[in-house]
Tab-separated table of N, CA and C in Angstrom:
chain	number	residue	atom	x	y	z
W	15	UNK	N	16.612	20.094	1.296
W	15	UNK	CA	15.195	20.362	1.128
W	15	UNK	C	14.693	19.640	-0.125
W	16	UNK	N	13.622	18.955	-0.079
W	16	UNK	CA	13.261	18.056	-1.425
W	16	UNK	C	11.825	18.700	-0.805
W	17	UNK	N	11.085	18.509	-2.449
W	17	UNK	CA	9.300	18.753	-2.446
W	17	UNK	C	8.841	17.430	-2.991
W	18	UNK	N	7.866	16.538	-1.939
W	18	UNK	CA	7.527	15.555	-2.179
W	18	UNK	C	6.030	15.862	-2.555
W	19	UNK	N	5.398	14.882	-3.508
W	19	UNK	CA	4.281	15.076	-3.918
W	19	UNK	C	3.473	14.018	-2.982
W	20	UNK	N	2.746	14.137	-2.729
W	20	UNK	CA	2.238	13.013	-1.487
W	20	UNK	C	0.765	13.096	-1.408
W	21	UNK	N	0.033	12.277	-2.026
W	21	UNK	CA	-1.596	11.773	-2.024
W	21	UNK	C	-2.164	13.319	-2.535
W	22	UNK	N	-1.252	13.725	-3.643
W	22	UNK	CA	-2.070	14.697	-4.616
W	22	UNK	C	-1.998	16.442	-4.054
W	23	UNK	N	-0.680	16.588	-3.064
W	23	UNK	CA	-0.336	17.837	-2.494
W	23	UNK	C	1.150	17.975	-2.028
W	24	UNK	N	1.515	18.836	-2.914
W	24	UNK	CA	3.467	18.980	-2.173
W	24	UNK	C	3.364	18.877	-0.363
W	25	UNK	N	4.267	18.791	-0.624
W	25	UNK	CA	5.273	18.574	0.400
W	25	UNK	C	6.615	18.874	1.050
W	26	UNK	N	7.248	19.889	1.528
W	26	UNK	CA	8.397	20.382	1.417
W	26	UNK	C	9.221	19.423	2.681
W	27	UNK	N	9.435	18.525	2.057
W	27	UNK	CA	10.518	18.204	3.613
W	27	UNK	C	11.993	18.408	3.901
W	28	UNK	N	12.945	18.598	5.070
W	28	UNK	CA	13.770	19.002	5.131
W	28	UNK	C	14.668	17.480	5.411
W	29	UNK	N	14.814	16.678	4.990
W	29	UNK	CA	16.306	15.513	5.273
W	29	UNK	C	17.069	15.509	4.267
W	30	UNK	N	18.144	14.648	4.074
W	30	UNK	CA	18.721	14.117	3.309
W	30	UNK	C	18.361	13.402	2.068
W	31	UNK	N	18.712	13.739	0.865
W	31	UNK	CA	18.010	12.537	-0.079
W	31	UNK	C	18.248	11.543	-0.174
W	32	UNK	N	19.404	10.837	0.584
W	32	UNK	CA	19.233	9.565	0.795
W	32	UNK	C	18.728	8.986	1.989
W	33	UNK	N	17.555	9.454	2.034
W	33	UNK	CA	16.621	9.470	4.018
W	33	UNK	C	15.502	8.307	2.959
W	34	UNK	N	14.924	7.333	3.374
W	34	UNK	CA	14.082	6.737	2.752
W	34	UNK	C	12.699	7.068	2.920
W	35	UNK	N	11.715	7.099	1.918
W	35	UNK	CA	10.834	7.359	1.598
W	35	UNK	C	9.877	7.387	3.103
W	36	UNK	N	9.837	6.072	3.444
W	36	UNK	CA	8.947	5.752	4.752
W	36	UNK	C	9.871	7.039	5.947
W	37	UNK	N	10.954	7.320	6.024
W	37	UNK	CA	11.457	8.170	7.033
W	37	UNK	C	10.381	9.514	6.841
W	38	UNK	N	10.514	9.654	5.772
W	38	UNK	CA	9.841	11.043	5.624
W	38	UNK	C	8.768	11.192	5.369
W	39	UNK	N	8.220	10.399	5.453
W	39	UNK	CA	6.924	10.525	5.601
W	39	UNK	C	6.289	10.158	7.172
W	40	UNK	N	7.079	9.474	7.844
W	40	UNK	CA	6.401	9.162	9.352
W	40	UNK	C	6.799	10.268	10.114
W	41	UNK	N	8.221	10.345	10.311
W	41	UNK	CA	9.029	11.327	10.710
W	41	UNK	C	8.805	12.815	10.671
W	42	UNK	N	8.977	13.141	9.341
W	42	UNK	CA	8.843	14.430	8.782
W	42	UNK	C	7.553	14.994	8.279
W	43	UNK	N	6.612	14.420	8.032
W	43	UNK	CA	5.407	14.702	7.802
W	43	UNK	C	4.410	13.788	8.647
W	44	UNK	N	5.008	13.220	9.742
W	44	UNK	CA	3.453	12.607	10.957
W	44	UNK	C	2.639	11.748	9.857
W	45	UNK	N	2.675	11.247	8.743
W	45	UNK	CA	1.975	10.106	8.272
W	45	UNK	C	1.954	8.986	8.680
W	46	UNK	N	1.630	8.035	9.646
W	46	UNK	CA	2.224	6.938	10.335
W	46	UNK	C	1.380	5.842	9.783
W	47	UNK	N	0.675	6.102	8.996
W	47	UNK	CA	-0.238	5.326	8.002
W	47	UNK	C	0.624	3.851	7.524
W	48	UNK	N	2.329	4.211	6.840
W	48	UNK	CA	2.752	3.491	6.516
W	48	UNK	C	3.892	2.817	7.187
W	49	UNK	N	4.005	1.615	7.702
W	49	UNK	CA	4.197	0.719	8.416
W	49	UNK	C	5.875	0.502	8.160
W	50	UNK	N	6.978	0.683	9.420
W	50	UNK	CA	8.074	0.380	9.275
W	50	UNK	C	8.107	-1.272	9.700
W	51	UNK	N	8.713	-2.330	8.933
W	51	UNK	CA	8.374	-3.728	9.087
W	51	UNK	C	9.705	-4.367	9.164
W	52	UNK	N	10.637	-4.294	8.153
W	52	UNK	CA	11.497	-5.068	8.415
W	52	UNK	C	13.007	-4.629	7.873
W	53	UNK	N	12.380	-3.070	6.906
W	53	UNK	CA	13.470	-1.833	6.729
W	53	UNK	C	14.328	-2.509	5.515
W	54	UNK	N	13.886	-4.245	5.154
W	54	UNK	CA	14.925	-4.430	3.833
W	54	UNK	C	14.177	-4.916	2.725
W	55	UNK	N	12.954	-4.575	2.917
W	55	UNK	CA	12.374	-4.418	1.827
W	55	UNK	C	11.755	-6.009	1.482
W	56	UNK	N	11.450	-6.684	2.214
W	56	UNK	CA	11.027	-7.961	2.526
W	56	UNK	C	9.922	-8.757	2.996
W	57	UNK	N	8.914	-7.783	3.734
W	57	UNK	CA	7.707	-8.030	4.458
W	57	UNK	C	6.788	-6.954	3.542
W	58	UNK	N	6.716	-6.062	3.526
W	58	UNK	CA	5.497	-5.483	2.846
W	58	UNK	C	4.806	-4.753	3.380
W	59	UNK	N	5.205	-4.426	4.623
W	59	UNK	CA	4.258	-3.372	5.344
W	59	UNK	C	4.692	-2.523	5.356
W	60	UNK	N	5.325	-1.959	4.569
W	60	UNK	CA	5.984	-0.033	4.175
W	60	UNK	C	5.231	0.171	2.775
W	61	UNK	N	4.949	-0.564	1.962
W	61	UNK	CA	4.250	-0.258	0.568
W	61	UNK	C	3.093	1.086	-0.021
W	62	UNK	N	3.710	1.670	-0.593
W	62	UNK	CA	3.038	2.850	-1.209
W	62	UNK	C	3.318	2.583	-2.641
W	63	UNK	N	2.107	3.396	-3.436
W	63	UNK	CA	1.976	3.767	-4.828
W	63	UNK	C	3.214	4.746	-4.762
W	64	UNK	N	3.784	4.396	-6.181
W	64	UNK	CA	4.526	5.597	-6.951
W	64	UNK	C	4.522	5.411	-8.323
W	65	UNK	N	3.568	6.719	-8.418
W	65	UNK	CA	2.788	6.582	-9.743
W	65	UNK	C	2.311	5.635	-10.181
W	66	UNK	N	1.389	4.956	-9.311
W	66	UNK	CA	0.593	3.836	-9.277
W	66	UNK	C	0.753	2.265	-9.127
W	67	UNK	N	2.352	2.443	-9.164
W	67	UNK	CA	3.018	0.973	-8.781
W	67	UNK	C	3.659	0.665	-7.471
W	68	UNK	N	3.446	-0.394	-6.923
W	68	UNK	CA	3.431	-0.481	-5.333
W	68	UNK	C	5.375	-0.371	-5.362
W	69	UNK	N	5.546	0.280	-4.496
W	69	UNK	CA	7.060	0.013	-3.817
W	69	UNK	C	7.243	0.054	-2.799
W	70	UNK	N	8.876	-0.358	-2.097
W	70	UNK	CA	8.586	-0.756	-0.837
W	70	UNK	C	9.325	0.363	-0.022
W	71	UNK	N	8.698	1.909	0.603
W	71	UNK	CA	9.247	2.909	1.201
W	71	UNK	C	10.648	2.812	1.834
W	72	UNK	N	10.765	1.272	2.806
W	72	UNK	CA	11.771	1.403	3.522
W	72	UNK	C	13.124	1.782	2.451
W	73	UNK	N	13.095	1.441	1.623
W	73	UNK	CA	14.429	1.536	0.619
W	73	UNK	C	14.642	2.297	-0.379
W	74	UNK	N	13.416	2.973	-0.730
W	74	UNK	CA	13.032	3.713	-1.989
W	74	UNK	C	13.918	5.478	-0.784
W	75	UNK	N	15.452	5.547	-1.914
W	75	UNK	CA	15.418	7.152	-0.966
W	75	UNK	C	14.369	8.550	-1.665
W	76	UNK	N	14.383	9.425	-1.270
W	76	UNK	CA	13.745	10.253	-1.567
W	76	UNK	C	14.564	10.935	-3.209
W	77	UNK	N	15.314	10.805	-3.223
W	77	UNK	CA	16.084	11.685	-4.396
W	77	UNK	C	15.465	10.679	-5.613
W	78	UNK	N	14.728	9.505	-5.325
W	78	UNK	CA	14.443	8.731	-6.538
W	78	UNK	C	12.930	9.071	-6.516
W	79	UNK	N	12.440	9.338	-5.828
W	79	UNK	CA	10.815	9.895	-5.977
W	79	UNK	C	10.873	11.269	-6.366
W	80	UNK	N	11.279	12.125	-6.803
W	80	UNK	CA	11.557	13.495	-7.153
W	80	UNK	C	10.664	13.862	-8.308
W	81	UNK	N	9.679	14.661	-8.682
W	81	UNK	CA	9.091	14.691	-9.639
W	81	UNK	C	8.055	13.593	-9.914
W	82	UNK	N	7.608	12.639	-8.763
W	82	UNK	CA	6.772	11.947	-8.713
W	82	UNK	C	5.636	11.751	-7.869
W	83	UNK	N	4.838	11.012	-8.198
W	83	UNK	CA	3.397	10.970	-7.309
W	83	UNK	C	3.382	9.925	-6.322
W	84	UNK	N	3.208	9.656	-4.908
W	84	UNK	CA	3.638	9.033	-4.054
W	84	UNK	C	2.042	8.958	-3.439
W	85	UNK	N	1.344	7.971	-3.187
W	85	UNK	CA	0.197	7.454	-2.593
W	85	UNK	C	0.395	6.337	-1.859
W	86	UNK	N	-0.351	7.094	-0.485
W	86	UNK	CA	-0.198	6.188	1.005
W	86	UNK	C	-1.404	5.768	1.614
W	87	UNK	N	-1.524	5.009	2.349
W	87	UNK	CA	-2.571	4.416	2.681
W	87	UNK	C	-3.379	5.471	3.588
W	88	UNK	N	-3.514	6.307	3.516
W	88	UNK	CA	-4.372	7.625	4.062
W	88	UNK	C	-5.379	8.167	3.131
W	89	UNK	N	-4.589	7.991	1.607
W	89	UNK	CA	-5.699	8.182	0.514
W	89	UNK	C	-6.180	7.183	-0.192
W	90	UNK	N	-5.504	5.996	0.128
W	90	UNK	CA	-6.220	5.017	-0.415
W	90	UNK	C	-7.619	4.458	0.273
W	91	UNK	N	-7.765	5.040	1.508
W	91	UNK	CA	-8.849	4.302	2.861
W	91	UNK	C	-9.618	5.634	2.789
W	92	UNK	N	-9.943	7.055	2.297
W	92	UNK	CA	-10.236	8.042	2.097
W	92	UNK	C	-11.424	7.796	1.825
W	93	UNK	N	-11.994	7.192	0.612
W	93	UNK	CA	-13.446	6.843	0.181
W	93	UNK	C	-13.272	7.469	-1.125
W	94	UNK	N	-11.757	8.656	-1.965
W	94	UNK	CA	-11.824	8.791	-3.140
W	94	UNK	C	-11.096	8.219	-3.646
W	95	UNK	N	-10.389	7.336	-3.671
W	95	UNK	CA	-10.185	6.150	-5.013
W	95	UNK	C	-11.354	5.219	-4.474
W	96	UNK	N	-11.739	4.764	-6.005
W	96	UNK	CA	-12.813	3.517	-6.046
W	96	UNK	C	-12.376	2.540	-5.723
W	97	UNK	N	-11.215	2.141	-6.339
W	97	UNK	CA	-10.549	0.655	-5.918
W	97	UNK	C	-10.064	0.724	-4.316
W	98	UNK	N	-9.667	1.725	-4.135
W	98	UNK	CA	-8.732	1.754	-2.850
W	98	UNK	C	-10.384	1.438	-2.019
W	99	UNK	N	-11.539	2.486	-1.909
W	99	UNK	CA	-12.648	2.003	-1.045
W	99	UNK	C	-12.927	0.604	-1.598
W	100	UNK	N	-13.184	0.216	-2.274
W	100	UNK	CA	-13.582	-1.538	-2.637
W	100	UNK	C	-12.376	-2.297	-1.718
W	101	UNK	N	-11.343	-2.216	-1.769
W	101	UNK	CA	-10.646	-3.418	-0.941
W	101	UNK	C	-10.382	-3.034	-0.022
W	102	UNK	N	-10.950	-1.553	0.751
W	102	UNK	CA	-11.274	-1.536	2.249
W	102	UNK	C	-12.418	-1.852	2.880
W	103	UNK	N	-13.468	-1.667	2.003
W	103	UNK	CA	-14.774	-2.311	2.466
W	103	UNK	C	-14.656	-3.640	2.174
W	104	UNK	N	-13.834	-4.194	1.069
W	104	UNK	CA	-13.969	-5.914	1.464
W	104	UNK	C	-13.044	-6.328	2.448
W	105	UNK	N	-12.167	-5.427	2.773
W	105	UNK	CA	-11.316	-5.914	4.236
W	105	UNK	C	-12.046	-5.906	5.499
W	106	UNK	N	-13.109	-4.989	5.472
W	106	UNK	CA	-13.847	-5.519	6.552
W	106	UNK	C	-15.099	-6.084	6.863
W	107	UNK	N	-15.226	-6.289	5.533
W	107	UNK	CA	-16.430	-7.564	5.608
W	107	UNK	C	-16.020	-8.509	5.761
W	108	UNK	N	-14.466	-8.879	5.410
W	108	UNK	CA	-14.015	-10.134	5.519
W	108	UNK	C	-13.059	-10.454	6.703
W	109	UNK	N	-13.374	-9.162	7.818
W	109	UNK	CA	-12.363	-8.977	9.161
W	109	UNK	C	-11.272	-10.104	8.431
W	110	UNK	N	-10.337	-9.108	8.026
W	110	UNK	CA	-9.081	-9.615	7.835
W	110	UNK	C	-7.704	-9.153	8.546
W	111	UNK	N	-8.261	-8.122	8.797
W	111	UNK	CA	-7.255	-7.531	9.742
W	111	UNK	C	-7.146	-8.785	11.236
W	112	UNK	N	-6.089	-8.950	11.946
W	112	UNK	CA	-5.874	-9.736	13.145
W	112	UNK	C	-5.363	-8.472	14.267
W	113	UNK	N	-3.883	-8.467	13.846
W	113	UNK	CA	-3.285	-7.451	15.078
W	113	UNK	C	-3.657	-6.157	13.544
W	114	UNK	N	-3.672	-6.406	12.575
W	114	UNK	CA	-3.496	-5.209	11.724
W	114	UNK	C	-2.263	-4.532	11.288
W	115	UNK	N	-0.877	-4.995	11.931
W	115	UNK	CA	-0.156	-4.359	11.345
W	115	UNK	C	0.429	-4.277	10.235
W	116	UNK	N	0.400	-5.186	9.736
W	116	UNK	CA	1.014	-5.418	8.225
W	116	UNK	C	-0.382	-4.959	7.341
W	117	UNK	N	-1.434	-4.473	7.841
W	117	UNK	CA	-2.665	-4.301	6.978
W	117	UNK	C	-2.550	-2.838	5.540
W	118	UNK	N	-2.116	-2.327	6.271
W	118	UNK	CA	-1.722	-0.979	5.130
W	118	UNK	C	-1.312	-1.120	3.766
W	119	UNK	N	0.253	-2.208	4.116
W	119	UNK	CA	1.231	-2.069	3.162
W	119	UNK	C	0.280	-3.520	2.052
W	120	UNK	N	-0.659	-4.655	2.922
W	120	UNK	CA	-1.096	-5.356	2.153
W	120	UNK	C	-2.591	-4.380	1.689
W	121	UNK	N	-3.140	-3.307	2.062
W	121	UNK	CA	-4.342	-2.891	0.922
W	121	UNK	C	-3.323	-2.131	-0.114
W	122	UNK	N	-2.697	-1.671	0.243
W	122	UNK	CA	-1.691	-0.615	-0.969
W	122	UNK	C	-1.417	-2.090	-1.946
W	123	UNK	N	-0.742	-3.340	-1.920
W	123	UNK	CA	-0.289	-4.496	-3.051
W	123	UNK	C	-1.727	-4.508	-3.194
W	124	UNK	N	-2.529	-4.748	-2.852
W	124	UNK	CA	-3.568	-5.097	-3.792
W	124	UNK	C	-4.750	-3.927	-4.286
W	125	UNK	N	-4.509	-2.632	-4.054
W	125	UNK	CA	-4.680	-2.115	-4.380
W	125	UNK	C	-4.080	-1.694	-6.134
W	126	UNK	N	-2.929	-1.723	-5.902
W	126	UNK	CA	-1.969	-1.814	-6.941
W	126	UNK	C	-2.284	-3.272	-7.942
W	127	UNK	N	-2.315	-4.423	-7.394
W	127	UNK	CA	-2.591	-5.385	-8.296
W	127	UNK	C	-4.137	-4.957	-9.037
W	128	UNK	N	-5.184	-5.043	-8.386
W	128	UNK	CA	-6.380	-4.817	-8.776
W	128	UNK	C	-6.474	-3.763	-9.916
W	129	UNK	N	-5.946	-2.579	-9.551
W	129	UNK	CA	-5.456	-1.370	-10.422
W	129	UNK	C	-4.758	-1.482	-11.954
W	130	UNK	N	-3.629	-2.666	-12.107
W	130	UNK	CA	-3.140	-2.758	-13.098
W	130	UNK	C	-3.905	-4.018	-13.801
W	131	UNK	N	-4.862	-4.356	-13.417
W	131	UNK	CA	-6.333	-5.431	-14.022
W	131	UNK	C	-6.866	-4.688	-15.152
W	132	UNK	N	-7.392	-5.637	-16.272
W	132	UNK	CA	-8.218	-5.158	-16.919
W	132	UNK	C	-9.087	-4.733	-16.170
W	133	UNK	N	-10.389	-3.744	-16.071
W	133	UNK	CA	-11.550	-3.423	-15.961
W	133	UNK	C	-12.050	-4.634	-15.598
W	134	UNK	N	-12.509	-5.080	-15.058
W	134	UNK	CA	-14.363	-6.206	-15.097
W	134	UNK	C	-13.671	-7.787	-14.826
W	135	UNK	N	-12.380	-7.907	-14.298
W	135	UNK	CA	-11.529	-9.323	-14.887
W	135	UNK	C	-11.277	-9.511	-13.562
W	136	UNK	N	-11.778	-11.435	-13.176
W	136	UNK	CA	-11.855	-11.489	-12.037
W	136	UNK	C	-10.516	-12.436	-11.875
W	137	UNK	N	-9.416	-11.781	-10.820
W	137	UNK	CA	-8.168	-12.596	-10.712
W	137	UNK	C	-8.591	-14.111	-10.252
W	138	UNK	N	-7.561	-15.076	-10.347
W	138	UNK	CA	-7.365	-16.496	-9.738
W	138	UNK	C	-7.115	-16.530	-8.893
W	139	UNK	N	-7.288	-17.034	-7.536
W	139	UNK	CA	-6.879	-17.980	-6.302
W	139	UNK	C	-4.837	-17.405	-6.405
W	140	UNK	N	-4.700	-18.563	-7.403
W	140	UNK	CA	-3.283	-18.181	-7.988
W	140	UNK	C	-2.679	-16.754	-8.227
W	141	UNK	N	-3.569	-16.048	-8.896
W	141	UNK	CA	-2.852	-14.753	-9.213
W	141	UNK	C	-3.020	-13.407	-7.826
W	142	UNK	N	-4.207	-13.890	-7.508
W	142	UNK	CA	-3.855	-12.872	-5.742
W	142	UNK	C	-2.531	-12.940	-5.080
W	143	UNK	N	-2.354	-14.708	-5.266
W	143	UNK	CA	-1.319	-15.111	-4.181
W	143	UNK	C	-0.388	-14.484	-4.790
W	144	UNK	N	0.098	-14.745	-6.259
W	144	UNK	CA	1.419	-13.845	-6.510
W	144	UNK	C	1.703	-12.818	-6.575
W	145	UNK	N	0.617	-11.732	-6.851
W	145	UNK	CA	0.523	-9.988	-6.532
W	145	UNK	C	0.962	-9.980	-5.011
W	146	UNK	N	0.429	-10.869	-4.189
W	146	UNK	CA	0.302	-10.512	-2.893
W	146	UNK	C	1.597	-11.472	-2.303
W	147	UNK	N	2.512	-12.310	-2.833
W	147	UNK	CA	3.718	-12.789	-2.370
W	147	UNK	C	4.302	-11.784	-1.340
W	148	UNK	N	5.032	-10.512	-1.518
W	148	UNK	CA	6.001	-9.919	-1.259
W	148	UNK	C	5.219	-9.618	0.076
W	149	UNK	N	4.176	-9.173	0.635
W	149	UNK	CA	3.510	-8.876	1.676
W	149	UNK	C	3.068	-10.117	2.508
W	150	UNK	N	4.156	-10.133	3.735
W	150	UNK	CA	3.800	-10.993	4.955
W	150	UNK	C	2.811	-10.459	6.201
W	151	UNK	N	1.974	-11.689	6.526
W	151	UNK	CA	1.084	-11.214	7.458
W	151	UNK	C	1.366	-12.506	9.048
W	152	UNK	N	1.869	-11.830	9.483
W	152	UNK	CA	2.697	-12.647	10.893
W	152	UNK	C	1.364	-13.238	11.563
W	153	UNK	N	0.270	-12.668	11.348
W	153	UNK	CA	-0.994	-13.364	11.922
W	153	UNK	C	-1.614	-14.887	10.894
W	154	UNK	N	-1.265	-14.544	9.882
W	154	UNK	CA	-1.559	-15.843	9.043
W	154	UNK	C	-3.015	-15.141	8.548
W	155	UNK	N	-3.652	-14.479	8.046
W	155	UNK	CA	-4.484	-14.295	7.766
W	155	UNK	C	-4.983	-13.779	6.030
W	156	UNK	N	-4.237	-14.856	5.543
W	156	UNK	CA	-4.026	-15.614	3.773
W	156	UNK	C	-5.003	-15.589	2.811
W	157	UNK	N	-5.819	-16.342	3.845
W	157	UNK	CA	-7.509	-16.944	3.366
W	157	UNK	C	-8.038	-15.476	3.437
W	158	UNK	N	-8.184	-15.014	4.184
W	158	UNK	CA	-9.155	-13.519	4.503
W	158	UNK	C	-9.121	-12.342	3.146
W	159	UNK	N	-7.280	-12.368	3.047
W	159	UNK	CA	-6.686	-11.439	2.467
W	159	UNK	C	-7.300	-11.793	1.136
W	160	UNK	N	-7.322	-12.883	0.751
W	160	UNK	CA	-7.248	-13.878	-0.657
W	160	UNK	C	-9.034	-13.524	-0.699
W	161	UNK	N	-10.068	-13.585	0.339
W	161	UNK	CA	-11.125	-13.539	-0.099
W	161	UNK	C	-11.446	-12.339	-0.385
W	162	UNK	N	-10.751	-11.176	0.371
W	162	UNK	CA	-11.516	-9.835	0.302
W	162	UNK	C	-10.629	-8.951	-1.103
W	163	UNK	N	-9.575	-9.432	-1.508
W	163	UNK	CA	-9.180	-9.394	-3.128
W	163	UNK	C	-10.140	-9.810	-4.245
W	164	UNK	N	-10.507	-11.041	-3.740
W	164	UNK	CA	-11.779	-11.306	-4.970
W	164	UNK	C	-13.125	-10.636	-4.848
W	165	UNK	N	-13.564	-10.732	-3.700
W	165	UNK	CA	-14.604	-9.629	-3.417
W	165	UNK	C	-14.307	-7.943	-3.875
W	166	UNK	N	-13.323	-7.413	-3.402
W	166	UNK	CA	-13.313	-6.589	-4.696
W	166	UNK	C	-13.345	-6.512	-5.896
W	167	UNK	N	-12.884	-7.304	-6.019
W	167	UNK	CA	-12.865	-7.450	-7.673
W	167	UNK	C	-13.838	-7.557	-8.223
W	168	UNK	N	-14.460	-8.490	-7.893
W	168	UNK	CA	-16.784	-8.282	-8.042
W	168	UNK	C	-17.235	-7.376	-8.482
W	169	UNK	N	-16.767	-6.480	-6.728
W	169	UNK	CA	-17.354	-5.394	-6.878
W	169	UNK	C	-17.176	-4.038	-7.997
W	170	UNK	N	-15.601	-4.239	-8.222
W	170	UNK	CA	-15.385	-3.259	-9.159
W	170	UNK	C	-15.539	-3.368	-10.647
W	171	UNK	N	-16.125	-4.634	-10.564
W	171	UNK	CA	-16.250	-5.267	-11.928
W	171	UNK	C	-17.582	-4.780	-13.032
């Protein structure tokens, strides 16, 4: 039995602590928000905040989130984080989504990049791309991702 803290409310789940983060949360708590992709931690579509820094669920086990704050793309698309609504409303002004599946784990990285920004500071071309390296989008949709990062950033500026 572990108590997970999860988008600002325990959580009591019953697996193993070495069950990975994304298990227990799709599995054990019906969150399907966050995206099983490639399970080695390589594509980017499992990505959640923990304690505000993006990691990648498939690998993260639960006995290492213990006493921590775990944010999934359910509260980030909510409308109460500011940043999290800014780079969902610029995701769809800038229809970036294609098939969408890798879309989650890429608003959570740039959610997270944008987040650890100064206030008012508008990233580079360059520096999206490297926040946003670790997150693959099998549709190719680079340019979109890359515009609706700076468009937030505008906006939150």
């Amino acid at each position: 039995m572990s108590i997970l803290n999860i988008n600002g409310s325990d959580h009591t789940v019953d697996v193993d602590s070495g069950t990975p983060v994304l298990w227990a949360l799709r599995d054990a708590l019906d969150m399907t928000g966050t995206k099983f992709g490639c399970g080695a931690a390589l594509c980017g579509a499992c990505t959640v905040h923990l304690d505000g820094q993006a990691i990648r669920s498939c690998v993260t086990p639960i006995s290492a989130v213990q006493g921590k704050k775990i944010t999934t793309i359910e509260a980030m698309t909510d409308g109460s984080d500011p940043v999290g609504a800014a780079v969902h409303a610029a995701w769809v002004k800038h229809d970036v989504a294609q098939c969408g599946y890798c879309q989650s784990g890429q608003i959570m990285s740039a959610t997270a990049f944008l987040k650890s920004r100064q206030k008012g500071s508008q990233p580079t071309a360059d520096e999206i791309d490297a926040a946003m390296a670790g997150n693959i989008c099998r549709c190719g949709t680079y340019t979109r991702i890359r515009a609706a990062i700076a468009d937030a950033a505008l906006t939150l500026a």
